[in-house]
Short mmCIF file of C-alpha atoms and ligand atoms in Angstrom, two decimals:
data_model
loop_
_atom_site.label_atom_id
_atom_site.label_comp_id
_atom_site.label_asym_id
_atom_site.label_seq_id
_atom_site.Cartn_x
_atom_site.Cartn_y
_atom_site.Cartn_z
CA MET W 263 -21.69 160.41 48.90
CA ASN W 264 -20.70 157.06 50.22
CA LYS W 265 -23.03 154.12 50.61
CA ARG W 266 -23.63 154.64 54.33
CA ASP W 267 -24.69 158.24 53.86
CA ILE W 268 -27.10 157.35 51.11
CA LEU W 269 -28.59 154.51 53.12
CA ARG W 270 -29.02 156.85 56.09
CA ARG W 271 -31.11 159.20 53.98
CA ILE W 272 -33.73 156.60 53.04
CA PRO W 273 -36.97 157.83 54.64
CA LYS W 274 -38.73 155.93 57.44
CA VAL W 275 -42.02 154.17 56.73
CA ASP W 276 -43.91 156.65 58.90
CA GLU W 277 -42.62 159.60 56.91
CA VAL W 278 -43.67 158.02 53.65
CA LEU W 279 -47.14 157.26 54.99
CA GLN W 280 -47.68 160.99 55.70
CA LYS W 281 -47.54 161.78 52.01
CA GLU W 282 -50.62 162.90 50.14
CA PRO W 283 -50.54 160.46 47.15
CA LEU W 284 -51.14 157.59 49.57
CA PHE W 285 -54.17 159.08 51.35
CA VAL W 286 -56.82 157.73 48.99
CA PHE W 287 -55.39 154.25 49.32
CA PHE W 288 -55.85 154.19 53.12
CA GLU W 289 -59.58 154.46 52.62
CA ASP W 290 -59.72 152.14 49.65
CA LYS W 291 -57.23 149.36 50.40
CA GLY W 292 -56.75 149.63 54.16
CA GLN W 293 -53.91 150.76 56.44
CA SER W 294 -51.96 147.50 56.49
CA VAL W 295 -51.89 147.17 52.69
CA VAL W 296 -50.55 150.72 52.24
CA THR W 297 -47.95 150.27 54.99
CA GLU W 298 -46.79 147.06 53.36
CA ALA W 299 -46.46 148.79 49.99
CA ALA W 300 -44.40 151.62 51.52
CA ARG W 301 -42.17 149.03 53.17
CA GLU W 302 -41.78 147.19 49.87
CA ALA W 303 -40.78 150.43 48.10
CA ILE W 304 -38.23 151.21 50.83
CA ASP W 305 -36.80 147.69 50.83
CA ALA W 306 -36.36 147.75 47.06
CA LEU W 307 -34.57 151.08 47.25
CA ARG W 308 -32.27 149.83 50.01
CA ALA W 309 -31.47 146.64 48.10
CA GLU W 310 -30.62 148.66 45.00
CA ILE W 311 -28.22 150.88 46.95
CA MET W 312 -26.60 147.95 48.75
CA LYS W 313 -25.89 146.32 45.42
CA ALA W 314 -24.62 149.48 43.69
CA GLY W 315 -20.96 149.86 42.74
CA ASP W 316 -18.96 153.08 43.25
CA ASP W 317 -19.85 154.49 39.81
CA GLU W 318 -23.55 153.95 40.38
CA LEU W 319 -23.34 155.54 43.83
CA ASP W 320 -21.60 158.60 42.39
CA SER W 321 -24.37 159.14 39.87
CA PHE W 322 -27.19 158.17 42.27
CA ASP W 323 -30.15 160.51 41.99
CA VAL W 324 -30.63 161.60 45.62
CA SER W 325 -34.07 163.05 44.88
CA ARG W 326 -35.25 159.43 44.86
CA LEU W 327 -34.57 159.37 48.61
CA SER W 328 -37.25 161.94 49.46
CA ALA W 329 -40.37 160.72 51.24
CA ASP W 330 -42.40 162.13 48.31
CA ALA W 331 -40.50 160.05 45.77
CA VAL W 332 -40.78 156.89 47.85
CA ALA W 333 -44.52 157.51 48.33
CA LEU W 334 -44.95 157.61 44.55
CA GLU W 335 -43.01 154.38 44.30
CA ALA W 336 -45.38 152.88 46.91
CA VAL W 337 -48.33 153.96 44.75
CA ARG W 338 -46.77 152.06 41.85
CA VAL W 339 -46.42 148.97 44.07
CA LEU W 340 -50.07 149.29 45.18
CA GLU W 341 -51.27 149.50 41.59
CA GLU W 342 -49.11 146.60 40.51
CA ASN W 343 -50.34 144.38 43.34
CA ASP W 344 -53.91 145.31 42.57
CA ALA W 345 -53.84 143.94 39.03
CA ASN W 346 -55.93 140.80 38.68
CA ASN W 347 -54.45 137.54 37.53
CA LEU W 348 -57.55 136.73 35.53
CA ILE W 349 -58.08 139.47 32.96
CA ALA W 350 -59.97 139.98 29.73
CA ALA W 351 -58.02 139.19 26.56
CA ILE W 352 -58.66 139.58 22.86
CA ASN W 353 -58.67 136.37 20.83
CA ALA W 354 -57.19 137.13 17.42
CA THR W 355 -56.28 133.50 16.70
CA GLY W 356 -59.44 132.63 14.76
CA THR W 357 -59.86 129.54 16.95
CA ILE W 358 -63.36 129.89 18.33
CA LEU W 359 -63.34 127.65 21.41
CA HIS W 360 -59.81 128.41 22.54
CA THR W 361 -59.46 126.44 25.79
CA ASN W 362 -56.52 128.57 26.95
CA LEU W 363 -58.59 131.69 26.39
CA GLY W 364 -61.65 130.57 28.33
CA ARG W 365 -63.59 128.63 25.66
CA ALA W 366 -66.99 130.14 24.86
CA PRO W 367 -67.57 133.88 25.30
CA LEU W 368 -71.02 134.46 26.80
CA CYS W 369 -73.91 136.24 25.14
CA LYS W 370 -74.77 139.70 26.44
CA GLU W 371 -77.95 138.67 28.24
CA ALA W 372 -76.12 135.88 30.08
CA VAL W 373 -73.55 138.33 31.39
CA GLU W 374 -76.23 140.80 32.48
CA ASN W 375 -78.18 138.08 34.24
CA VAL W 376 -75.09 136.95 36.17
CA ALA W 377 -74.70 140.47 37.54
CA ARG W 378 -78.41 140.75 38.33
CA VAL W 379 -78.68 137.43 40.12
CA SER W 380 -75.40 137.44 42.02
CA LYS W 381 -75.09 140.97 43.35
CA GLY W 382 -77.81 140.30 45.88
CA TYR W 383 -79.86 137.32 47.00
CA SER W 384 -81.73 135.02 44.67
CA ASN W 385 -84.24 132.16 44.75
CA LEU W 386 -81.47 129.66 44.02
CA GLU W 387 -82.99 127.04 46.33
CA TYR W 388 -86.27 128.65 47.24
CA ASP W 389 -89.66 128.02 45.70
CA VAL W 390 -91.12 131.50 45.78
CA LYS W 391 -94.65 130.42 44.82
CA ALA W 392 -94.89 127.75 47.49
CA GLY W 393 -92.92 129.73 50.06
CA LYS W 394 -90.64 126.83 50.89
CA ARG W 395 -87.34 125.26 50.07
CA GLY W 396 -86.76 124.49 46.41
CA SER W 397 -84.07 122.79 44.38
CA ARG W 398 -81.44 124.38 42.17
CA HIS W 399 -81.82 121.45 39.80
CA ASP W 400 -85.23 122.75 38.78
CA ILE W 401 -83.79 125.96 37.35
CA VAL W 402 -82.78 124.56 33.96
CA SER W 403 -84.50 121.15 33.93
CA GLU W 404 -87.63 122.35 32.20
CA ILE W 405 -86.04 124.43 29.50
CA LEU W 406 -83.52 121.68 28.77
CA ALA W 407 -86.35 119.19 28.43
CA GLU W 408 -88.22 121.61 26.17
CA LEU W 409 -85.22 122.20 23.92
CA THR W 410 -83.77 118.71 23.72
CA GLY W 411 -86.78 116.43 24.05
CA ALA W 412 -85.29 114.79 27.16
CA GLU W 413 -87.62 113.73 29.98
CA ASP W 414 -85.42 115.45 32.53
CA ALA W 415 -82.01 117.10 32.78
CA MET W 416 -79.55 118.49 35.29
CA MET W 417 -76.44 120.62 35.33
CA VAL W 418 -73.13 119.98 37.09
CA ASN W 419 -69.69 121.59 37.16
CA ASN W 420 -68.39 120.38 33.77
CA ASN W 421 -68.63 117.42 31.44
CA ALA W 422 -65.80 115.63 33.22
CA SER W 423 -67.78 115.67 36.47
CA ALA W 424 -70.95 114.77 34.55
CA THR W 425 -69.15 111.64 33.28
CA MET W 426 -68.14 110.82 36.82
CA LEU W 427 -71.69 111.18 38.12
CA VAL W 428 -73.26 109.23 35.24
CA LEU W 429 -70.83 106.33 35.59
CA SER W 430 -71.07 106.28 39.38
CA THR W 431 -74.85 106.19 39.19
CA MET W 432 -75.33 103.81 36.27
CA GLY W 433 -72.18 101.71 36.20
CA ALA W 434 -70.72 101.32 39.69
CA GLY W 435 -69.97 97.69 40.48
CA LYS W 436 -70.85 96.75 36.91
CA GLU W 437 -69.20 96.62 33.52
CA CYS W 438 -69.51 99.50 31.13
CA VAL W 439 -68.95 98.50 27.51
CA VAL W 440 -66.98 101.01 25.40
CA SER W 441 -65.34 100.76 21.97
CA ARG W 442 -61.51 100.69 21.89
CA GLY W 443 -61.69 103.42 19.27
CA GLU W 444 -63.45 105.75 21.72
CA LEU W 445 -61.25 105.54 24.83
CA VAL W 446 -60.44 109.22 24.53
CA GLU W 447 -58.23 111.63 26.38
CA ILE W 448 -59.77 115.08 26.37
CA GLY W 449 -56.77 116.93 27.74
CA GLY W 450 -55.10 117.13 31.10
CA ALA W 451 -55.87 114.04 33.09
CA PHE W 452 -59.31 113.38 31.67
CA ARG W 453 -59.15 109.90 30.21
CA ILE W 454 -62.22 107.74 29.91
CA PRO W 455 -60.52 104.62 31.37
CA ASP W 456 -59.29 106.59 34.42
CA ILE W 457 -62.65 108.25 35.05
CA MET W 458 -64.27 104.85 34.74
CA GLU W 459 -61.97 103.44 37.40
CA GLN W 460 -62.67 106.39 39.73
CA SER W 461 -66.40 105.89 39.37
CA GLY W 462 -66.30 102.26 40.43
CA ALA W 463 -67.41 100.99 37.03
CA THR W 464 -65.32 98.40 35.21
CA LEU W 465 -64.28 99.21 31.70
CA LYS W 466 -65.13 96.51 29.20
CA GLU W 467 -63.29 97.35 25.99
CA VAL W 468 -64.62 95.98 22.74
CA GLY W 469 -63.57 96.06 19.10
CA THR W 470 -60.30 97.48 17.82
CA THR W 471 -58.91 100.98 17.43
CA ASN W 472 -60.32 101.39 13.92
CA LYS W 473 -63.28 99.03 13.86
CA THR W 474 -66.02 98.26 16.33
CA LYS W 475 -69.20 96.57 15.23
CA ILE W 476 -72.49 96.30 17.08
CA SER W 477 -71.84 92.56 17.34
CA ASP W 478 -68.77 93.37 19.45
CA TYR W 479 -71.01 95.01 22.05
CA GLU W 480 -73.41 92.12 21.86
CA LYS W 481 -70.64 89.60 22.49
CA ALA W 482 -69.44 91.59 25.49
CA TYR W 483 -72.91 91.58 27.04
CA ASP W 484 -73.40 89.57 30.18
CA GLU W 485 -76.71 89.48 31.97
CA GLU W 486 -75.10 89.71 35.42
CA ARG W 487 -72.19 92.01 34.79
CA THR W 488 -73.17 94.55 32.12
CA GLY W 489 -74.28 97.90 33.57
CA ALA W 490 -74.33 100.09 30.45
CA PHE W 491 -73.31 100.50 26.84
CA MET W 492 -71.42 103.73 26.40
CA LYS W 493 -70.55 105.73 23.31
CA VAL W 494 -68.00 108.53 23.48
CA HIS W 495 -67.86 111.15 20.76
CA LYS W 496 -64.47 111.37 19.06
CA SER W 497 -64.34 115.08 19.86
CA ASN W 498 -60.72 115.93 19.30
CA TYR W 499 -59.51 113.37 16.78
CA ASP W 500 -60.67 111.50 13.75
CA VAL W 501 -60.06 107.93 12.66
CA VAL W 502 -59.89 107.74 8.88
CA GLY W 503 -59.36 104.93 6.41
CA PHE W 504 -60.55 101.41 7.14
CA THR W 505 -62.99 102.22 9.92
CA GLU W 506 -66.31 101.22 11.37
CA GLU W 507 -68.26 102.14 14.45
CA ALA W 508 -71.62 101.21 15.88
CA THR W 509 -74.25 103.92 15.48
CA LEU W 510 -76.33 105.29 18.34
CA GLU W 511 -79.41 103.69 16.77
CA GLU W 512 -77.78 100.27 16.79
CA LEU W 513 -76.70 100.69 20.39
CA VAL W 514 -80.18 101.80 21.43
CA GLU W 515 -81.70 98.76 19.74
CA LEU W 516 -79.24 96.43 21.44
CA GLY W 517 -79.81 98.16 24.79
CA ARG W 518 -83.54 97.75 24.47
CA GLU W 519 -83.17 94.07 23.58
CA LYS W 520 -80.89 93.36 26.53
CA ASN W 521 -82.49 95.84 28.91
CA VAL W 522 -79.21 97.73 29.33
CA PRO W 523 -79.08 101.56 29.42
CA VAL W 524 -77.14 103.43 26.72
CA ILE W 525 -74.98 106.41 27.65
CA TYR W 526 -73.64 108.94 25.15
CA ASP W 527 -70.81 111.28 26.11
CA MET W 528 -71.19 113.66 23.17
CA GLY W 529 -68.88 116.36 24.51
CA ASN W 530 -69.51 119.44 22.44
CA GLY W 531 -73.15 120.16 23.28
CA LEU W 532 -74.15 121.32 19.81
CA MET W 533 -77.88 122.06 19.99
CA VAL W 534 -78.69 122.84 16.38
CA ASP W 535 -77.85 121.38 12.99
CA MET W 536 -74.85 123.32 11.71
CA SER W 537 -74.07 121.17 8.67
CA ALA W 538 -74.89 124.14 6.42
CA TYR W 539 -71.80 125.80 7.89
CA GLY W 540 -69.47 122.89 7.34
CA LEU W 541 -69.95 121.40 10.78
CA SER W 542 -71.30 117.87 10.45
CA GLU W 543 -71.25 117.02 14.13
CA PRO W 544 -73.99 115.18 16.01
CA ASN W 545 -76.36 117.44 17.92
CA VAL W 546 -78.14 116.98 21.23
CA PRO W 547 -81.83 116.79 20.17
CA ALA W 548 -81.07 114.42 17.27
CA SER W 549 -78.98 112.18 19.54
CA LEU W 550 -81.71 112.03 22.17
CA ALA W 551 -84.30 111.28 19.50
CA THR W 552 -82.59 107.92 18.91
CA GLY W 553 -83.92 106.86 22.31
CA ILE W 554 -80.65 106.79 24.30
CA ASP W 555 -81.05 106.78 28.05
CA VAL W 556 -78.58 109.49 28.97
CA ILE W 557 -76.56 112.08 27.09
CA LEU W 558 -73.90 114.31 28.60
CA PHE W 559 -72.08 117.35 27.22
CA SER W 560 -70.19 120.52 28.08
CA GLY W 561 -71.82 123.90 28.59
CA ASP W 562 -68.93 125.95 27.25
CA LYS W 563 -68.15 124.26 23.96
CA LEU W 564 -70.55 124.49 21.00
CA LEU W 565 -73.49 125.21 23.31
CA GLY W 566 -71.83 128.56 23.86
CA GLY W 567 -72.59 129.02 27.55
CA PRO W 568 -70.70 128.97 30.86
CA GLN W 569 -68.51 126.10 32.03
CA ALA W 570 -70.89 123.31 32.97
CA GLY W 571 -71.75 119.71 32.33
CA ILE W 572 -75.30 118.89 31.30
CA ILE W 573 -76.87 115.47 31.73
CA ALA W 574 -80.17 114.84 29.98
CA GLY W 575 -82.30 111.81 29.31
CA LYS W 576 -84.66 109.37 30.99
CA ALA W 577 -86.22 110.70 34.18
CA GLU W 578 -85.54 107.56 36.24
CA TRP W 579 -81.77 107.97 35.77
CA ILE W 580 -81.65 111.75 36.21
CA LYS W 581 -83.67 111.42 39.42
CA LYS W 582 -81.10 108.96 40.79
CA MET W 583 -78.25 111.27 39.81
CA LYS W 584 -79.81 114.28 41.52
CA LYS W 585 -79.89 112.25 44.74
CA HIS W 586 -76.37 110.80 44.39
CA PRO W 587 -73.92 112.11 47.06
CA LEU W 588 -71.50 113.10 44.30
CA ALA W 589 -74.06 115.55 42.89
CA ARG W 590 -73.47 117.81 45.87
CA ALA W 591 -69.71 117.76 45.36
CA ILE W 592 -69.98 118.85 41.74
CA ARG W 593 -72.91 121.23 42.02
CA VAL W 594 -73.02 124.52 40.22
CA ASP W 595 -73.07 128.08 41.54
CA LYS W 596 -75.84 130.62 40.96
CA MET W 597 -73.67 132.57 38.49
CA THR W 598 -73.48 129.56 36.20
CA PHE W 599 -77.22 128.94 36.40
CA ALA W 600 -77.86 132.61 35.64
CA ALA W 601 -75.65 132.50 32.54
CA MET W 602 -76.92 129.12 31.37
CA GLU W 603 -80.61 129.97 31.60
CA GLU W 604 -80.19 133.04 29.39
CA THR W 605 -78.03 131.10 26.93
CA LEU W 606 -80.55 128.26 26.68
CA LYS W 607 -83.46 130.65 26.12
CA LYS W 608 -81.80 131.76 22.89
CA TYR W 609 -82.32 128.28 21.49
CA ARG W 610 -86.10 128.68 21.50
CA ASP W 611 -85.55 130.16 18.05
CA GLU W 612 -82.66 128.86 15.99
CA LYS W 613 -82.16 132.17 14.18
CA VAL W 614 -81.89 133.99 17.49
CA ALA W 615 -79.35 131.45 18.74
CA LEU W 616 -77.21 131.83 15.62
CA ARG W 617 -77.37 135.59 15.89
CA ASP W 618 -76.86 136.11 19.64
CA ILE W 619 -74.70 133.26 20.91
CA PRO W 620 -71.15 134.35 20.09
CA VAL W 621 -69.80 130.87 19.32
CA LEU W 622 -72.62 130.18 16.85
CA SER W 623 -72.50 133.56 15.19
CA MET W 624 -68.74 133.16 14.76
CA ILE W 625 -69.20 129.77 13.12
CA SER W 626 -72.03 130.90 10.88
CA ALA W 627 -70.41 134.16 9.74
CA SER W 628 -69.93 134.08 5.97
CA PRO W 629 -66.55 134.62 4.27
CA GLU W 630 -67.95 137.88 2.79
CA GLU W 631 -68.86 139.15 6.26
CA MET W 632 -65.42 138.17 7.52
CA LYS W 633 -63.74 140.00 4.67
CA ALA W 634 -65.72 143.19 5.29
CA LYS W 635 -64.92 142.90 9.01
CA ALA W 636 -61.21 142.55 8.26
CA GLU W 637 -61.39 145.64 6.06
CA ARG W 638 -62.99 147.59 8.91
CA LEU W 639 -60.31 146.45 11.37
CA LEU W 640 -57.59 147.37 8.91
CA LYS W 641 -59.01 150.92 8.66
CA VAL W 642 -59.09 151.34 12.43
CA ILE W 643 -55.48 150.17 12.75
CA GLU W 644 -54.42 152.37 9.83
CA GLU W 645 -55.92 155.45 11.47
CA LYS W 646 -54.35 154.84 14.84
CA THR W 647 -50.89 153.49 14.05
CA GLU W 648 -47.81 154.18 11.99
CA GLY W 649 -45.05 152.06 10.53
CA TYR W 650 -46.95 148.87 9.77
CA SER W 651 -47.74 147.24 6.46
CA LEU W 652 -51.34 146.09 6.64
CA GLU W 653 -53.17 143.76 4.33
CA VAL W 654 -56.39 141.76 4.35
CA ALA W 655 -55.49 138.08 4.03
CA ALA W 656 -57.53 134.90 3.60
CA VAL W 657 -57.02 132.42 6.46
CA GLU W 658 -58.44 129.17 7.76
CA ASP W 659 -60.09 129.35 11.16
CA GLN W 660 -60.84 126.48 13.51
CA ILE W 661 -63.51 125.44 15.98
CA GLY W 662 -60.99 124.46 18.69
CA GLY W 663 -61.74 123.38 22.26
CA GLY W 664 -61.32 119.76 21.25
CA SER W 665 -64.26 119.97 18.85
CA ALA W 666 -64.45 119.14 15.15
CA PRO W 667 -60.66 118.95 14.70
CA MET W 668 -60.84 118.50 10.92
CA VAL W 669 -63.09 121.45 10.19
CA ARG W 670 -61.50 124.51 8.58
CA LEU W 671 -63.62 127.65 8.27
CA PRO W 672 -62.62 130.01 5.47
CA GLY W 673 -61.99 133.34 7.16
CA TYR W 674 -60.08 136.59 6.92
CA ALA W 675 -57.40 138.36 8.90
CA VAL W 676 -55.49 141.60 8.93
CA SER W 677 -51.88 140.69 8.29
CA VAL W 678 -49.40 142.96 10.04
CA THR W 679 -45.71 143.32 9.24
CA SER W 680 -43.17 146.04 9.87
CA ASP W 681 -39.81 147.09 8.42
CA SER W 682 -38.66 148.35 11.80
CA CYS W 683 -39.44 145.34 13.97
CA THR W 684 -39.74 141.59 13.67
CA THR W 685 -43.06 139.77 13.55
CA LYS W 686 -42.17 138.07 16.82
CA ALA W 687 -41.68 141.51 18.38
CA ILE W 688 -45.12 142.64 17.19
CA GLU W 689 -46.64 139.48 18.63
CA ARG W 690 -44.95 140.18 21.97
CA LEU W 691 -46.06 143.80 21.94
CA LEU W 692 -49.69 142.74 21.48
CA ARG W 693 -49.46 140.21 24.28
CA LYS W 694 -48.04 142.78 26.70
CA SER W 695 -50.87 145.25 26.17
CA SER W 696 -53.13 146.01 29.16
CA ILE W 697 -55.79 144.00 27.32
CA PRO W 698 -53.56 141.31 25.82
CA VAL W 699 -54.18 140.54 22.15
CA ILE W 700 -53.36 136.93 21.34
CA ALA W 701 -52.49 136.60 17.66
CA ARG W 702 -51.10 134.05 15.24
CA ILE W 703 -47.92 134.09 13.19
CA ASN W 704 -47.94 132.51 9.74
CA ASP W 705 -45.27 132.87 7.04
CA ASP W 706 -43.57 135.54 9.12
CA ARG W 707 -46.71 137.66 9.11
CA LEU W 708 -48.72 138.46 12.19
CA LEU W 709 -52.36 137.55 11.61
CA LEU W 710 -55.27 139.20 13.38
CA CYS W 711 -58.08 136.77 12.54
CA VAL W 712 -61.30 138.74 12.72
CA ARG W 713 -63.71 135.84 13.25
CA THR W 714 -62.91 135.79 16.98
CA ILE W 715 -62.34 139.53 17.46
CA MET W 716 -65.43 141.40 18.61
CA GLU W 717 -66.29 144.58 16.74
CA ASP W 718 -66.02 146.63 19.95
CA GLU W 719 -62.46 145.37 20.47
CA PHE W 720 -61.08 146.95 17.29
CA ASP W 721 -59.88 150.11 19.07
CA ALA W 722 -58.10 148.08 21.74
CA VAL W 723 -56.34 146.00 19.08
CA ALA W 724 -55.13 149.16 17.34
CA GLU W 725 -54.04 150.70 20.62
CA ALA W 726 -52.05 147.59 21.50
CA LEU W 727 -50.10 148.12 18.28
CA THR W 728 -49.24 151.72 19.15
CA ALA W 729 -47.29 150.88 22.29
CA LYS W 730 -44.18 150.31 20.17
C1 PLP H 40 -64.72 118.06 26.20
C2 PLP H 40 -65.16 116.70 26.48
C3 PLP H 40 -65.21 116.23 27.80
C4 PLP H 40 -64.79 117.09 28.96
O1 PLP H 40 -65.67 118.16 29.12
P1 PLP H 40 -65.34 119.37 30.12
O2 PLP H 40 -66.58 120.19 30.10
O3 PLP H 40 -64.14 120.07 29.56
O4 PLP H 40 -65.07 118.79 31.45
C5 PLP H 40 -65.63 114.94 28.01
N1 PLP H 40 -65.99 114.14 26.98
C6 PLP H 40 -65.96 114.55 25.70
C7 PLP H 40 -66.35 113.60 24.60
C8 PLP H 40 -65.55 115.86 25.40
O5 PLP H 40 -65.53 116.29 24.13
#
């Protein structure tokens, strides 16, 4: 058959749309979507034929030109277009707060509450008892105050926007004094000096990269110009060697003496003392106990909740921030409140928090538990796959998410190698699975680090390996 004859036999859109496999999609996706898919399938077929050389035309399978065949192709197009861009993935990297993989996984109750609160209406801004308008700020203010010892607290979109709001409220038109060693970049375009400029506050740098003393802040103080003393936690880097920094206590004392508020951008939002697990980071209640005016931190780092920025501290400042025009621009949706409230409730008992909040239970898991978990995963993979060499291997896991960069948590992984394919190929295979498994390669072995793999994901990990 020559090209023209083949092209002539391509079915018309209307013929394709008569075919049974497409019927369910009319109801589900709508007429125009199905028609478009049929057109796409036809266009692709035509393009393929137009491009084909004589040999390809001779061997062309004419059954592909039937309306039935094209309808099936349209079904494939519909299914492909229906796949979400944001999908669940399995984190086998052992890095707990993996920013590329969505930072903190939520606890079960948080997820359930999001569904409960958002599938219908809610009292987001309605005071049910009083029968009148309420404020969304009240949802987590009380529990945050209870847990952290702050007078008042509020929640915004993330810690970057919290910084913006705090500086706009407390520092606009004034100087904000920050140590040169703490002018951090958190990733992307979030740099303290840039945020400061956006907020209308003037950055007053003091000290040097490695050393800043409390006397440096004192020297920078000016009765007219100084709006705040600010400390920024060195979340994602460490300065070692000949170093010195002013403590929160010293800053609070100086602030009190000069009547200047002290702001602490602590970043990670750790709520409990985790030093027993190798994590000697400052925590929120202890930081507030020093008497600082305002602390701000992320919701989805070590707090283990949804993306959010929390501002807590003295009521006079929080009240001003709630009324600031910017607060509206960075306000949080009901889904975030629903997840955050359930996450925060866990902290009423530290043991419950460590058990139920995924980030904390991952950090506090013992090496023995990790080893037993790796052995269980190895068994599941062994049962479901063939052709791999599997081994339990000791690894070092990380906190990630720009938190505690020097901390290494002793963990375990299942190491996977194969005689029939390269480690890179296994890594690719896992990534291409319908639930992508993101793994690590070390010493030409693929490592499935079990600290960040949930127990109920074991089957999916094994299945991803069978697609070979
Ligand atoms: C992570 C971090 C931020 C940014 O927080 P997001 O919630 O990601 O916006 C700001 N400051 C510090 C010190 C941080 O660690």
